[in-house]
mmCIF file with all atom_site columns, C-alpha atoms and ligand atoms in Angstrom:
data_model
loop_
_atom_site.group_PDB
_atom_site.id
_atom_site.type_symbol
_atom_site.label_atom_id
_atom_site.label_alt_id
_atom_site.label_comp_id
_atom_site.label_asym_id
_atom_site.label_entity_id
_atom_site.label_seq_id
_atom_site.pdbx_PDB_ins_code
_atom_site.Cartn_x
_atom_site.Cartn_y
_atom_site.Cartn_z
_atom_site.occupancy
_atom_site.B_iso_or_equiv
_atom_site.pdbx_formal_charge
_atom_site.auth_seq_id
_atom_site.auth_comp_id
_atom_site.auth_asym_id
_atom_site.auth_atom_id
_atom_site.pdbx_PDB_model_num
ATOM   1   C  CA  . MET A 1 1   ? -0.082  -5.195  1.246   1.00 98.00 ? 1   MET A CA  1
ATOM   2   C  CA  . GLY A 1 2   ? 2.789   -2.595  -1.128  1.00 95.00 ? 2   GLY A CA  1
ATOM   3   C  CA  . GLY A 1 3   ? 2.422   0.592   -1.895  1.00 95.00 ? 3   GLY A CA  1
ATOM   4   C  CA  . THR A 1 4   ? 3.722   3.982   -2.151  1.00 95.00 ? 4   THR A CA  1
ATOM   5   C  CA  . PHE A 1 5   ? 1.611   5.513   1.122   1.00 97.00 ? 5   PHE A CA  1
ATOM   6   C  CA  . ASP A 1 6   ? 2.269   8.805   -0.156  1.00 97.00 ? 6   ASP A CA  1
ATOM   7   C  CA  . PRO A 1 7   ? 0.916   9.661   2.485   1.00 98.00 ? 7   PRO A CA  1
ATOM   8   C  CA  . VAL A 1 8   ? -1.036  6.760   3.688   1.00 98.00 ? 8   VAL A CA  1
ATOM   9   C  CA  . HIS A 1 9   ? -4.658  7.093   4.066   1.00 98.00 ? 9   HIS A CA  1
ATOM   10  C  CA  . ASN A 1 10  ? -8.022  5.580   5.454   1.00 98.00 ? 10  ASN A CA  1
ATOM   11  C  CA  . GLY A 1 11  ? -8.809  3.435   2.280   1.00 98.00 ? 11  GLY A CA  1
ATOM   12  C  CA  . HIS A 1 12  ? -5.255  1.959   2.907   1.00 98.00 ? 12  HIS A CA  1
ATOM   13  C  CA  . LEU A 1 13  ? -6.514  0.694   7.086   1.00 98.00 ? 13  LEU A CA  1
ATOM   14  C  CA  . VAL A 1 14  ? -9.793  0.237   6.154   1.00 98.00 ? 14  VAL A CA  1
ATOM   15  C  CA  . ALA A 1 15  ? -8.704  -2.085  3.187   1.00 98.00 ? 15  ALA A CA  1
ATOM   16  C  CA  . ALA A 1 16  ? -5.795  -3.696  5.935   1.00 98.00 ? 16  ALA A CA  1
ATOM   17  C  CA  . SER A 1 17  ? -8.869  -4.551  8.184   1.00 98.00 ? 17  SER A CA  1
ATOM   18  C  CA  . GLU A 1 18  ? -11.431 -6.138  6.325   1.00 98.00 ? 18  GLU A CA  1
ATOM   19  C  CA  . VAL A 1 19  ? -9.197  -8.638  4.552   1.00 98.00 ? 19  VAL A CA  1
ATOM   20  C  CA  . GLY A 1 20  ? -7.006  -9.441  7.425   1.00 98.00 ? 20  GLY A CA  1
ATOM   21  C  CA  . THR A 1 21  ? -10.645 -10.390 9.628   1.00 98.00 ? 21  THR A CA  1
ATOM   22  C  CA  . LEU A 1 22  ? -11.883 -12.199 6.831   1.00 97.00 ? 22  LEU A CA  1
ATOM   23  C  CA  . PHE A 1 23  ? -9.119  -14.446 5.867   1.00 97.00 ? 23  PHE A CA  1
ATOM   24  C  CA  . GLY A 1 24  ? -8.392  -14.483 9.392   1.00 98.00 ? 24  GLY A CA  1
ATOM   25  C  CA  . LEU A 1 25  ? -5.210  -13.050 9.207   1.00 98.00 ? 25  LEU A CA  1
ATOM   26  C  CA  . ASP A 1 26  ? -2.590  -13.323 11.847  1.00 98.00 ? 26  ASP A CA  1
ATOM   27  C  CA  . GLU A 1 27  ? -0.815  -9.859  10.771  1.00 98.00 ? 27  GLU A CA  1
ATOM   28  C  CA  . VAL A 1 28  ? -0.793  -7.336  8.039   1.00 98.00 ? 28  VAL A CA  1
ATOM   29  C  CA  . ILE A 1 29  ? 2.393   -6.006  7.440   1.00 98.00 ? 29  ILE A CA  1
ATOM   30  C  CA  . PHE A 1 30  ? 2.927   -2.797  5.189   1.00 98.00 ? 30  PHE A CA  1
ATOM   31  C  CA  . VAL A 1 31  ? 5.274   -2.412  2.953   1.00 98.00 ? 31  VAL A CA  1
ATOM   32  C  CA  . PRO A 1 32  ? 5.966   1.189   1.784   1.00 97.00 ? 32  PRO A CA  1
ATOM   33  C  CA  . THR A 1 33  ? 7.594   0.484   -1.986  1.00 94.00 ? 33  THR A CA  1
ATOM   34  C  CA  . GLY A 1 34  ? 11.288  1.795   -2.277  1.00 90.00 ? 34  GLY A CA  1
ATOM   35  C  CA  . GLU A 1 35  ? 12.154  3.559   -5.585  1.00 71.00 ? 35  GLU A CA  1
ATOM   36  C  CA  . PRO A 1 36  ? 7.784   3.047   -7.436  1.00 59.00 ? 36  PRO A CA  1
ATOM   37  C  CA  . TRP A 1 37  ? 9.164   2.156   -10.552 1.00 58.00 ? 37  TRP A CA  1
ATOM   38  C  CA  . GLN A 1 38  ? 5.661   2.607   -12.299 1.00 57.00 ? 38  GLN A CA  1
ATOM   39  C  CA  . LYS A 1 39  ? 5.537   6.444   -10.347 1.00 59.00 ? 39  LYS A CA  1
ATOM   40  C  CA  . VAL A 1 40  ? 9.119   7.846   -12.309 1.00 61.00 ? 40  VAL A CA  1
ATOM   41  C  CA  . ASP A 1 41  ? 6.709   10.907  -13.497 1.00 67.00 ? 41  ASP A CA  1
ATOM   42  C  CA  . ARG A 1 42  ? 6.411   12.070  -10.590 1.00 74.00 ? 42  ARG A CA  1
ATOM   43  C  CA  . GLN A 1 43  ? 8.257   12.929  -7.295  1.00 84.00 ? 43  GLN A CA  1
ATOM   44  C  CA  . VAL A 1 44  ? 8.045   10.244  -4.164  1.00 91.00 ? 44  VAL A CA  1
ATOM   45  C  CA  . SER A 1 45  ? 8.169   11.539  -0.734  1.00 93.00 ? 45  SER A CA  1
ATOM   46  C  CA  . PRO A 1 46  ? 11.265  10.230  1.077   1.00 92.00 ? 46  PRO A CA  1
ATOM   47  C  CA  . ALA A 1 47  ? 10.834  6.912   1.971   1.00 94.00 ? 47  ALA A CA  1
ATOM   48  C  CA  . GLU A 1 48  ? 11.456  7.768   5.366   1.00 95.00 ? 48  GLU A CA  1
ATOM   49  C  CA  . ASP A 1 49  ? 8.604   9.804   5.844   1.00 97.00 ? 49  ASP A CA  1
ATOM   50  C  CA  . ARG A 1 50  ? 6.286   7.638   4.255   1.00 97.00 ? 50  ARG A CA  1
ATOM   51  C  CA  . TYR A 1 51  ? 7.767   4.593   6.463   1.00 98.00 ? 51  TYR A CA  1
ATOM   52  C  CA  . LEU A 1 52  ? 7.073   6.514   9.070   1.00 98.00 ? 52  LEU A CA  1
ATOM   53  C  CA  . MET A 1 53  ? 3.661   7.964   8.159   1.00 98.00 ? 53  MET A CA  1
ATOM   54  C  CA  . THR A 1 54  ? 2.733   4.461   7.944   1.00 98.00 ? 54  THR A CA  1
ATOM   55  C  CA  . VAL A 1 55  ? 4.047   3.167   11.379  1.00 98.00 ? 55  VAL A CA  1
ATOM   56  C  CA  . ILE A 1 56  ? 2.476   6.214   12.705  1.00 98.00 ? 56  ILE A CA  1
ATOM   57  C  CA  . ALA A 1 57  ? -1.002  5.442   11.185  1.00 98.00 ? 57  ALA A CA  1
ATOM   58  C  CA  . THR A 1 58  ? -0.488  1.625   12.424  1.00 98.00 ? 58  THR A CA  1
ATOM   59  C  CA  . ALA A 1 59  ? 0.910   1.658   15.749  1.00 98.00 ? 59  ALA A CA  1
ATOM   60  C  CA  . SER A 1 60  ? -2.611  1.483   17.538  1.00 98.00 ? 60  SER A CA  1
ATOM   61  C  CA  . ASN A 1 61  ? -3.433  -2.027  15.624  1.00 98.00 ? 61  ASN A CA  1
ATOM   62  C  CA  . PRO A 1 62  ? -1.790  -5.012  17.326  1.00 98.00 ? 62  PRO A CA  1
ATOM   63  C  CA  . ARG A 1 63  ? -2.390  -7.067  14.095  1.00 98.00 ? 63  ARG A CA  1
ATOM   64  C  CA  . PHE A 1 64  ? -0.806  -4.266  11.893  1.00 98.00 ? 64  PHE A CA  1
ATOM   65  C  CA  . SER A 1 65  ? 2.648   -3.967  11.797  1.00 98.00 ? 65  SER A CA  1
ATOM   66  C  CA  . VAL A 1 66  ? 5.836   -2.373  8.883   1.00 98.00 ? 66  VAL A CA  1
ATOM   67  C  CA  . SER A 1 67  ? 8.541   -3.899  7.190   1.00 98.00 ? 67  SER A CA  1
ATOM   68  C  CA  . ARG A 1 68  ? 11.441  -1.965  5.599   1.00 98.00 ? 68  ARG A CA  1
ATOM   69  C  CA  . ALA A 1 69  ? 12.536  -4.953  3.167   1.00 97.00 ? 69  ALA A CA  1
ATOM   70  C  CA  . ASP A 1 70  ? 11.569  -2.839  0.211   1.00 96.00 ? 70  ASP A CA  1
ATOM   71  C  CA  . ILE A 1 71  ? 12.954  0.271   2.211   1.00 96.00 ? 71  ILE A CA  1
ATOM   72  C  CA  . ASP A 1 72  ? 16.181  -1.261  2.798   1.00 96.00 ? 72  ASP A CA  1
ATOM   73  C  CA  . ARG A 1 73  ? 16.942  -3.695  -0.410  1.00 94.00 ? 73  ARG A CA  1
ATOM   74  C  CA  . GLY A 1 74  ? 17.435  0.202   -2.518  1.00 86.00 ? 74  GLY A CA  1
ATOM   75  C  CA  . GLY A 1 75  ? 16.683  0.459   -5.736  1.00 86.00 ? 75  GLY A CA  1
ATOM   76  C  CA  . ALA A 1 76  ? 13.186  -0.251  -7.860  1.00 86.00 ? 76  ALA A CA  1
ATOM   77  C  CA  . THR A 1 77  ? 10.884  -2.077  -5.719  1.00 87.00 ? 77  THR A CA  1
ATOM   78  C  CA  . TYR A 1 78  ? 9.899   -5.288  -7.927  1.00 89.00 ? 78  TYR A CA  1
ATOM   79  C  CA  . THR A 1 79  ? 7.025   -7.384  -5.952  1.00 91.00 ? 79  THR A CA  1
ATOM   80  C  CA  . ILE A 1 80  ? 8.381   -10.411 -6.456  1.00 93.00 ? 80  ILE A CA  1
ATOM   81  C  CA  . ASP A 1 81  ? 11.751  -9.168  -4.424  1.00 94.00 ? 81  ASP A CA  1
ATOM   82  C  CA  . THR A 1 82  ? 9.103   -8.183  -1.815  1.00 95.00 ? 82  THR A CA  1
ATOM   83  C  CA  . LEU A 1 83  ? 7.349   -11.666 -1.473  1.00 96.00 ? 83  LEU A CA  1
ATOM   84  C  CA  . ARG A 1 84  ? 10.923  -13.545 -1.511  1.00 97.00 ? 84  ARG A CA  1
ATOM   85  C  CA  . ASP A 1 85  ? 11.963  -11.685 1.303   1.00 97.00 ? 85  ASP A CA  1
ATOM   86  C  CA  . LEU A 1 86  ? 8.815   -11.926 3.296   1.00 97.00 ? 86  LEU A CA  1
ATOM   87  C  CA  . HIS A 1 87  ? 8.992   -15.475 2.814   1.00 97.00 ? 87  HIS A CA  1
ATOM   88  C  CA  . ARG A 1 88  ? 12.632  -16.120 4.007   1.00 97.00 ? 88  ARG A CA  1
ATOM   89  C  CA  . THR A 1 89  ? 11.818  -13.593 7.158   1.00 97.00 ? 89  THR A CA  1
ATOM   90  C  CA  . TYR A 1 90  ? 8.175   -16.108 7.958   1.00 96.00 ? 90  TYR A CA  1
ATOM   91  C  CA  . PRO A 1 91  ? 9.188   -19.401 5.723   1.00 97.00 ? 91  PRO A CA  1
ATOM   92  C  CA  . ASP A 1 92  ? 6.740   -20.711 7.381   1.00 97.00 ? 92  ASP A CA  1
ATOM   93  C  CA  . ALA A 1 93  ? 4.156   -17.990 7.440   1.00 97.00 ? 93  ALA A CA  1
ATOM   94  C  CA  . GLU A 1 94  ? 0.757   -18.762 4.900   1.00 97.00 ? 94  GLU A CA  1
ATOM   95  C  CA  . LEU A 1 95  ? 1.476   -14.827 2.897   1.00 97.00 ? 95  LEU A CA  1
ATOM   96  C  CA  . PHE A 1 96  ? -1.164  -13.218 1.266   1.00 97.00 ? 96  PHE A CA  1
ATOM   97  C  CA  . PHE A 1 97  ? -0.501  -9.850  -1.006  1.00 97.00 ? 97  PHE A CA  1
ATOM   98  C  CA  . ILE A 1 98  ? -2.844  -7.276  -0.563  1.00 97.00 ? 98  ILE A CA  1
ATOM   99  C  CA  . THR A 1 99  ? -4.274  -5.332  -2.970  1.00 94.00 ? 99  THR A CA  1
ATOM   100 C  CA  . GLY A 1 100 ? -6.076  -2.753  -5.257  1.00 93.00 ? 100 GLY A CA  1
ATOM   101 C  CA  . ALA A 1 101 ? -8.513  -2.896  -7.812  1.00 88.00 ? 101 ALA A CA  1
ATOM   102 C  CA  . ASP A 1 102 ? -6.189  -0.753  -9.760  1.00 88.00 ? 102 ASP A CA  1
ATOM   103 C  CA  . ALA A 1 103 ? -2.984  -2.338  -9.092  1.00 89.00 ? 103 ALA A CA  1
ATOM   104 C  CA  . LEU A 1 104 ? -4.653  -5.522  -10.033 1.00 85.00 ? 104 LEU A CA  1
ATOM   105 C  CA  . GLN A 1 105 ? -5.330  -4.450  -14.316 1.00 80.00 ? 105 GLN A CA  1
ATOM   106 C  CA  . GLN A 1 106 ? -1.603  -4.297  -13.973 1.00 81.00 ? 106 GLN A CA  1
ATOM   107 C  CA  . ILE A 1 107 ? -0.544  -7.404  -12.453 1.00 77.00 ? 107 ILE A CA  1
ATOM   108 C  CA  . LEU A 1 108 ? -0.106  -9.762  -15.138 1.00 70.00 ? 108 LEU A CA  1
ATOM   109 C  CA  . SER A 1 109 ? 2.253   -6.826  -16.594 1.00 75.00 ? 109 SER A CA  1
ATOM   110 C  CA  . TRP A 1 110 ? 4.804   -7.545  -12.927 1.00 75.00 ? 110 TRP A CA  1
ATOM   111 C  CA  . LYS A 1 111 ? 8.447   -9.050  -13.229 1.00 74.00 ? 111 LYS A CA  1
ATOM   112 C  CA  . ASN A 1 112 ? 7.546   -12.817 -13.447 1.00 80.00 ? 112 ASN A CA  1
ATOM   113 C  CA  . ALA A 1 113 ? 3.878   -12.674 -12.556 1.00 83.00 ? 113 ALA A CA  1
ATOM   114 C  CA  . ALA A 1 114 ? 3.763   -16.547 -12.343 1.00 85.00 ? 114 ALA A CA  1
ATOM   115 C  CA  . ASP A 1 115 ? 6.531   -17.119 -10.247 1.00 89.00 ? 115 ASP A CA  1
ATOM   116 C  CA  . MET A 1 116 ? 4.545   -14.358 -7.442  1.00 91.00 ? 116 MET A CA  1
ATOM   117 C  CA  . PHE A 1 117 ? 1.495   -16.894 -7.514  1.00 91.00 ? 117 PHE A CA  1
ATOM   118 C  CA  . GLU A 1 118 ? 3.662   -19.614 -6.277  1.00 92.00 ? 118 GLU A CA  1
ATOM   119 C  CA  . LEU A 1 119 ? 4.420   -17.561 -3.373  1.00 95.00 ? 119 LEU A CA  1
ATOM   120 C  CA  . ALA A 1 120 ? 1.125   -15.235 -2.588  1.00 95.00 ? 120 ALA A CA  1
ATOM   121 C  CA  . HIS A 1 121 ? -2.367  -15.616 -2.773  1.00 95.00 ? 121 HIS A CA  1
ATOM   122 C  CA  . PHE A 1 122 ? -3.485  -12.711 -4.488  1.00 94.00 ? 122 PHE A CA  1
ATOM   123 C  CA  . ILE A 1 123 ? -6.715  -10.864 -2.560  1.00 96.00 ? 123 ILE A CA  1
ATOM   124 C  CA  . GLY A 1 124 ? -7.848  -7.978  -4.915  1.00 94.00 ? 124 GLY A CA  1
ATOM   125 C  CA  . VAL A 1 125 ? -9.929  -5.828  -2.921  1.00 95.00 ? 125 VAL A CA  1
ATOM   126 C  CA  . THR A 1 126 ? -12.310 -3.139  -4.467  1.00 93.00 ? 126 THR A CA  1
ATOM   127 C  CA  . ARG A 1 127 ? -12.108 0.710   -5.121  1.00 92.00 ? 127 ARG A CA  1
ATOM   128 C  CA  . PRO A 1 128 ? -14.440 3.485   -5.921  1.00 92.00 ? 128 PRO A CA  1
ATOM   129 C  CA  . GLY A 1 129 ? -13.396 4.375   -9.312  1.00 90.00 ? 129 GLY A CA  1
ATOM   130 C  CA  . TYR A 1 130 ? -11.516 0.835   -10.415 1.00 88.00 ? 130 TYR A CA  1
ATOM   131 C  CA  . VAL A 1 131 ? -13.553 -2.131  -12.214 1.00 86.00 ? 131 VAL A CA  1
ATOM   132 C  CA  . LEU A 1 132 ? -12.407 -5.120  -10.032 1.00 80.00 ? 132 LEU A CA  1
ATOM   133 C  CA  . ASP A 1 133 ? -12.231 -8.077  -12.801 1.00 79.00 ? 133 ASP A CA  1
ATOM   134 C  CA  . ASP A 1 134 ? -9.408  -10.918 -12.656 1.00 75.00 ? 134 ASP A CA  1
ATOM   135 C  CA  . ASP A 1 135 ? -10.264 -11.518 -16.472 1.00 77.00 ? 135 ASP A CA  1
ATOM   136 C  CA  . GLY A 1 136 ? -6.887  -13.026 -17.868 1.00 73.00 ? 136 GLY A CA  1
ATOM   137 C  CA  . LEU A 1 137 ? -5.482  -13.828 -13.539 1.00 76.00 ? 137 LEU A CA  1
ATOM   138 C  CA  . PRO A 1 138 ? -5.030  -17.791 -13.143 1.00 77.00 ? 138 PRO A CA  1
ATOM   139 C  CA  . ASP A 1 139 ? -7.652  -19.626 -11.647 1.00 78.00 ? 139 ASP A CA  1
ATOM   140 C  CA  . GLY A 1 140 ? -7.354  -19.725 -7.823  1.00 82.00 ? 140 GLY A CA  1
ATOM   141 C  CA  . ALA A 1 141 ? -4.681  -17.397 -7.732  1.00 83.00 ? 141 ALA A CA  1
ATOM   142 C  CA  . VAL A 1 142 ? -6.423  -14.224 -6.755  1.00 89.00 ? 142 VAL A CA  1
ATOM   143 C  CA  . THR A 1 143 ? -9.657  -13.704 -4.608  1.00 93.00 ? 143 THR A CA  1
ATOM   144 C  CA  . LEU A 1 144 ? -11.943 -10.742 -5.881  1.00 93.00 ? 144 LEU A CA  1
ATOM   145 C  CA  . VAL A 1 145 ? -13.054 -9.464  -1.846  1.00 94.00 ? 145 VAL A CA  1
ATOM   146 C  CA  . GLU A 1 146 ? -15.646 -5.923  -1.348  1.00 94.00 ? 146 GLU A CA  1
ATOM   147 C  CA  . VAL A 1 147 ? -14.327 -3.889  0.900   1.00 95.00 ? 147 VAL A CA  1
ATOM   148 C  CA  . PRO A 1 148 ? -16.167 -0.716  2.122   1.00 94.00 ? 148 PRO A CA  1
ATOM   149 C  CA  . ALA A 1 149 ? -15.515 1.998   -0.326  1.00 92.00 ? 149 ALA A CA  1
ATOM   150 C  CA  . LEU A 1 150 ? -13.850 4.622   0.727   1.00 94.00 ? 150 LEU A CA  1
ATOM   151 C  CA  . ALA A 1 151 ? -13.260 7.511   -2.170  1.00 96.00 ? 151 ALA A CA  1
ATOM   152 C  CA  . ILE A 1 152 ? -9.810  7.958   -0.594  1.00 97.00 ? 152 ILE A CA  1
ATOM   153 C  CA  . SER A 1 153 ? -6.594  8.186   -2.553  1.00 97.00 ? 153 SER A CA  1
ATOM   154 C  CA  . SER A 1 154 ? -3.172  9.542   -2.181  1.00 98.00 ? 154 SER A CA  1
ATOM   155 C  CA  . SER A 1 155 ? -2.629  11.848  -4.886  1.00 97.00 ? 155 SER A CA  1
ATOM   156 C  CA  . ASP A 1 156 ? -6.177  13.749  -3.828  1.00 97.00 ? 156 ASP A CA  1
ATOM   157 C  CA  . CYS A 1 157 ? -4.819  13.913  -0.594  1.00 98.00 ? 157 CYS A CA  1
ATOM   158 C  CA  . ARG A 1 158 ? -1.507  15.762  -1.987  1.00 97.00 ? 158 ARG A CA  1
ATOM   159 C  CA  . GLU A 1 159 ? -3.764  17.941  -4.074  1.00 97.00 ? 159 GLU A CA  1
ATOM   160 C  CA  . ARG A 1 160 ? -5.577  19.447  -1.600  1.00 97.00 ? 160 ARG A CA  1
ATOM   161 C  CA  . ARG A 1 161 ? -1.961  19.863  0.805   1.00 97.00 ? 161 ARG A CA  1
ATOM   162 C  CA  . GLY A 1 162 ? -0.685  21.354  -2.247  1.00 95.00 ? 162 GLY A CA  1
ATOM   163 C  CA  . ARG A 1 163 ? -4.262  24.006  -2.285  1.00 96.00 ? 163 ARG A CA  1
ATOM   164 C  CA  . GLY A 1 164 ? -4.102  24.627  1.067   1.00 95.00 ? 164 GLY A CA  1
ATOM   165 C  CA  . MET A 1 165 ? -7.432  22.142  1.653   1.00 97.00 ? 165 MET A CA  1
ATOM   166 C  CA  . PRO A 1 166 ? -7.396  19.782  4.692   1.00 97.00 ? 166 PRO A CA  1
ATOM   167 C  CA  . VAL A 1 167 ? -6.765  15.967  4.800   1.00 98.00 ? 167 VAL A CA  1
ATOM   168 C  CA  . TRP A 1 168 ? -8.507  15.542  8.534   1.00 98.00 ? 168 TRP A CA  1
ATOM   169 C  CA  . TYR A 1 169 ? -10.041 12.565  8.720   1.00 98.00 ? 169 TYR A CA  1
ATOM   170 C  CA  . LEU A 1 170 ? -8.965  10.991  4.993   1.00 98.00 ? 170 LEU A CA  1
ATOM   171 C  CA  . VAL A 1 171 ? -6.053  10.632  6.824   1.00 98.00 ? 171 VAL A CA  1
ATOM   172 C  CA  . PRO A 1 172 ? -5.251  9.128   10.701  1.00 98.00 ? 172 PRO A CA  1
ATOM   173 C  CA  . ASP A 1 173 ? -4.765  12.515  12.643  1.00 98.00 ? 173 ASP A CA  1
ATOM   174 C  CA  . GLY A 1 174 ? -0.871  11.220  13.748  1.00 98.00 ? 174 GLY A CA  1
ATOM   175 C  CA  . VAL A 1 175 ? -0.436  11.525  9.705   1.00 98.00 ? 175 VAL A CA  1
ATOM   176 C  CA  . VAL A 1 176 ? -1.884  14.689  9.108   1.00 98.00 ? 176 VAL A CA  1
ATOM   177 C  CA  . GLN A 1 177 ? 0.452   16.252  11.677  1.00 98.00 ? 177 GLN A CA  1
ATOM   178 C  CA  . TYR A 1 178 ? 3.327   14.591  10.500  1.00 98.00 ? 178 TYR A CA  1
ATOM   179 C  CA  . ILE A 1 179 ? 2.226   15.810  7.083   1.00 98.00 ? 179 ILE A CA  1
ATOM   180 C  CA  . GLU A 1 180 ? 2.254   19.396  8.975   1.00 97.00 ? 180 GLU A CA  1
ATOM   181 C  CA  . LYS A 1 181 ? 5.671   19.209  10.562  1.00 98.00 ? 181 LYS A CA  1
ATOM   182 C  CA  . ARG A 1 182 ? 7.441   17.809  7.808   1.00 97.00 ? 182 ARG A CA  1
ATOM   183 C  CA  . LYS A 1 183 ? 5.533   20.994  5.325   1.00 96.00 ? 183 LYS A CA  1
ATOM   184 C  CA  . LEU A 1 184 ? 5.009   17.493  3.166   1.00 97.00 ? 184 LEU A CA  1
ATOM   185 C  CA  . TYR A 1 185 ? 3.029   18.080  -0.612  1.00 96.00 ? 185 TYR A CA  1
ATOM   186 C  CA  . ARG A 1 186 ? 3.035   22.193  0.065   1.00 89.00 ? 186 ARG A CA  1
ATOM   187 C  CA  . ARG A 1 187 ? 3.287   24.094  -3.301  1.00 71.00 ? 187 ARG A CA  1
ATOM   188 C  CA  . ALA A 1 188 ? 6.817   24.647  -4.145  1.00 61.00 ? 188 ALA A CA  1
HETATM 189 P  P1  . LIG B 2 .   ? -1.262  7.337   -5.644  1.00 67.27 ? 201 LIG B P1  1
HETATM 190 O  O1  . LIG B 2 .   ? -2.993  8.208   -5.454  1.00 67.27 ? 201 LIG B O1  1
HETATM 191 O  O2  . LIG B 2 .   ? -0.511  8.417   -5.588  1.00 67.27 ? 201 LIG B O2  1
HETATM 192 O  O3  . LIG B 2 .   ? -1.102  6.244   -6.503  1.00 67.27 ? 201 LIG B O3  1
HETATM 193 P  P2  . LIG B 2 .   ? -2.954  5.814   -3.898  1.00 67.27 ? 201 LIG B P2  1
HETATM 194 O  O4  . LIG B 2 .   ? -4.432  6.041   -3.272  1.00 67.27 ? 201 LIG B O4  1
HETATM 195 O  O5  . LIG B 2 .   ? -3.232  4.183   -5.175  1.00 67.27 ? 201 LIG B O5  1
HETATM 196 O  O6  . LIG B 2 .   ? -2.180  6.451   -4.386  1.00 67.27 ? 201 LIG B O6  1
HETATM 197 P  P3  . LIG B 2 .   ? -1.305  3.842   -2.951  1.00 67.27 ? 201 LIG B P3  1
HETATM 198 O  O7  . LIG B 2 .   ? 0.475   3.697   -1.655  1.00 67.27 ? 201 LIG B O7  1
HETATM 199 O  O8  . LIG B 2 .   ? -0.511  4.093   -4.877  1.00 67.27 ? 201 LIG B O8  1
HETATM 200 O  O9  . LIG B 2 .   ? -1.952  4.199   -2.905  1.00 67.27 ? 201 LIG B O9  1
HETATM 201 O  O10 . LIG B 2 .   ? -1.972  2.356   -2.907  1.00 67.27 ? 201 LIG B O10 1
HETATM 202 C  C1  . LIG B 2 .   ? -1.248  1.116   -2.075  1.00 67.27 ? 201 LIG B C1  1
HETATM 203 C  C2  . LIG B 2 .   ? -2.441  -0.066  -2.371  1.00 67.27 ? 201 LIG B C2  1
HETATM 204 O  O11 . LIG B 2 .   ? -3.788  -0.188  -1.922  1.00 67.27 ? 201 LIG B O11 1
HETATM 205 C  C3  . LIG B 2 .   ? -2.653  -0.495  -4.112  1.00 67.27 ? 201 LIG B C3  1
HETATM 206 O  O12 . LIG B 2 .   ? -2.772  -1.526  -4.033  1.00 67.27 ? 201 LIG B O12 1
HETATM 207 C  C4  . LIG B 2 .   ? -3.656  0.306   -4.116  1.00 67.27 ? 201 LIG B C4  1
HETATM 208 O  O13 . LIG B 2 .   ? -4.595  -0.058  -4.945  1.00 67.27 ? 201 LIG B O13 1
HETATM 209 C  C5  . LIG B 2 .   ? -4.527  0.010   -2.769  1.00 67.27 ? 201 LIG B C5  1
HETATM 210 N  N1  . LIG B 2 .   ? -5.176  1.166   -2.411  1.00 67.27 ? 201 LIG B N1  1
HETATM 211 C  C6  . LIG B 2 .   ? -5.666  2.205   -2.637  1.00 67.27 ? 201 LIG B C6  1
HETATM 212 N  N2  . LIG B 2 .   ? -6.567  3.480   -2.200  1.00 67.27 ? 201 LIG B N2  1
HETATM 213 C  C7  . LIG B 2 .   ? -7.028  2.841   -1.798  1.00 67.27 ? 201 LIG B C7  1
HETATM 214 C  C8  . LIG B 2 .   ? -8.809  2.468   -1.049  1.00 67.27 ? 201 LIG B C8  1
HETATM 215 N  N3  . LIG B 2 .   ? -9.275  4.010   -0.972  1.00 67.27 ? 201 LIG B N3  1
HETATM 216 N  N4  . LIG B 2 .   ? -9.242  1.525   -1.461  1.00 67.27 ? 201 LIG B N4  1
HETATM 217 C  C9  . LIG B 2 .   ? -9.187  0.205   -1.539  1.00 67.27 ? 201 LIG B C9  1
HETATM 218 N  N5  . LIG B 2 .   ? -8.079  0.471   -1.937  1.00 67.27 ? 201 LIG B N5  1
HETATM 219 C  C10 . LIG B 2 .   ? -6.979  1.120   -1.830  1.00 67.27 ? 201 LIG B C10 1
HETATM 220 MG MG1 . LIG B 2 .   ? -2.485  4.601   -6.490  1.00 67.27 ? 202 LIG B MG1 1
#
């Protein structure tokens, strides 16, 4: 499951847990992006902070782990590179790429879309406020899954912190504490 994870929130975790169970996955690997090219319009928190928040959020689940592949590669993150790296690390694994309805809508515009479908099966999860629609996607390349709806977004969490509102229960407790400790998402 790729994402900016700025910060990781309970919507990400529920989606990962649901897909992991439904597809009998051995492991869900969270892959925080390096420099997200789709988000050049805003300041993204340092990769190391996003990585650590993702580690904190997933540490207690034996089936969740975090990969540094995108962060350590450097430069802009393209999903095709993520999949190639994971394939190199786990040559015998059957790979699934978990993505939300909003990201799925952009999938065809991604670099090397056809090659991506060769490397992994794509799973599109529902997300409140976005219609899940596989129109135009190659037959059989994507499975759509309904996950329990959590109307949480990282943008909303950041914006709440900026207004001095709590993010308790939207993100795991350890992530609330990390945000405090590192003074992330504070007003300038
Ligand atoms: P931002 O608001 O900054 O875009 P985000 O909440 O969308 O952050 P991302 O890190 O961009 O979080 O998302 C990573 C992946 O998780 C994306 O594929 C996204 O669609 C999916 N996702 C995010 N929030 C939810 C949610 N509440 N339910 C289901 N999927 C989600
Ligand atoms: Mg997003």
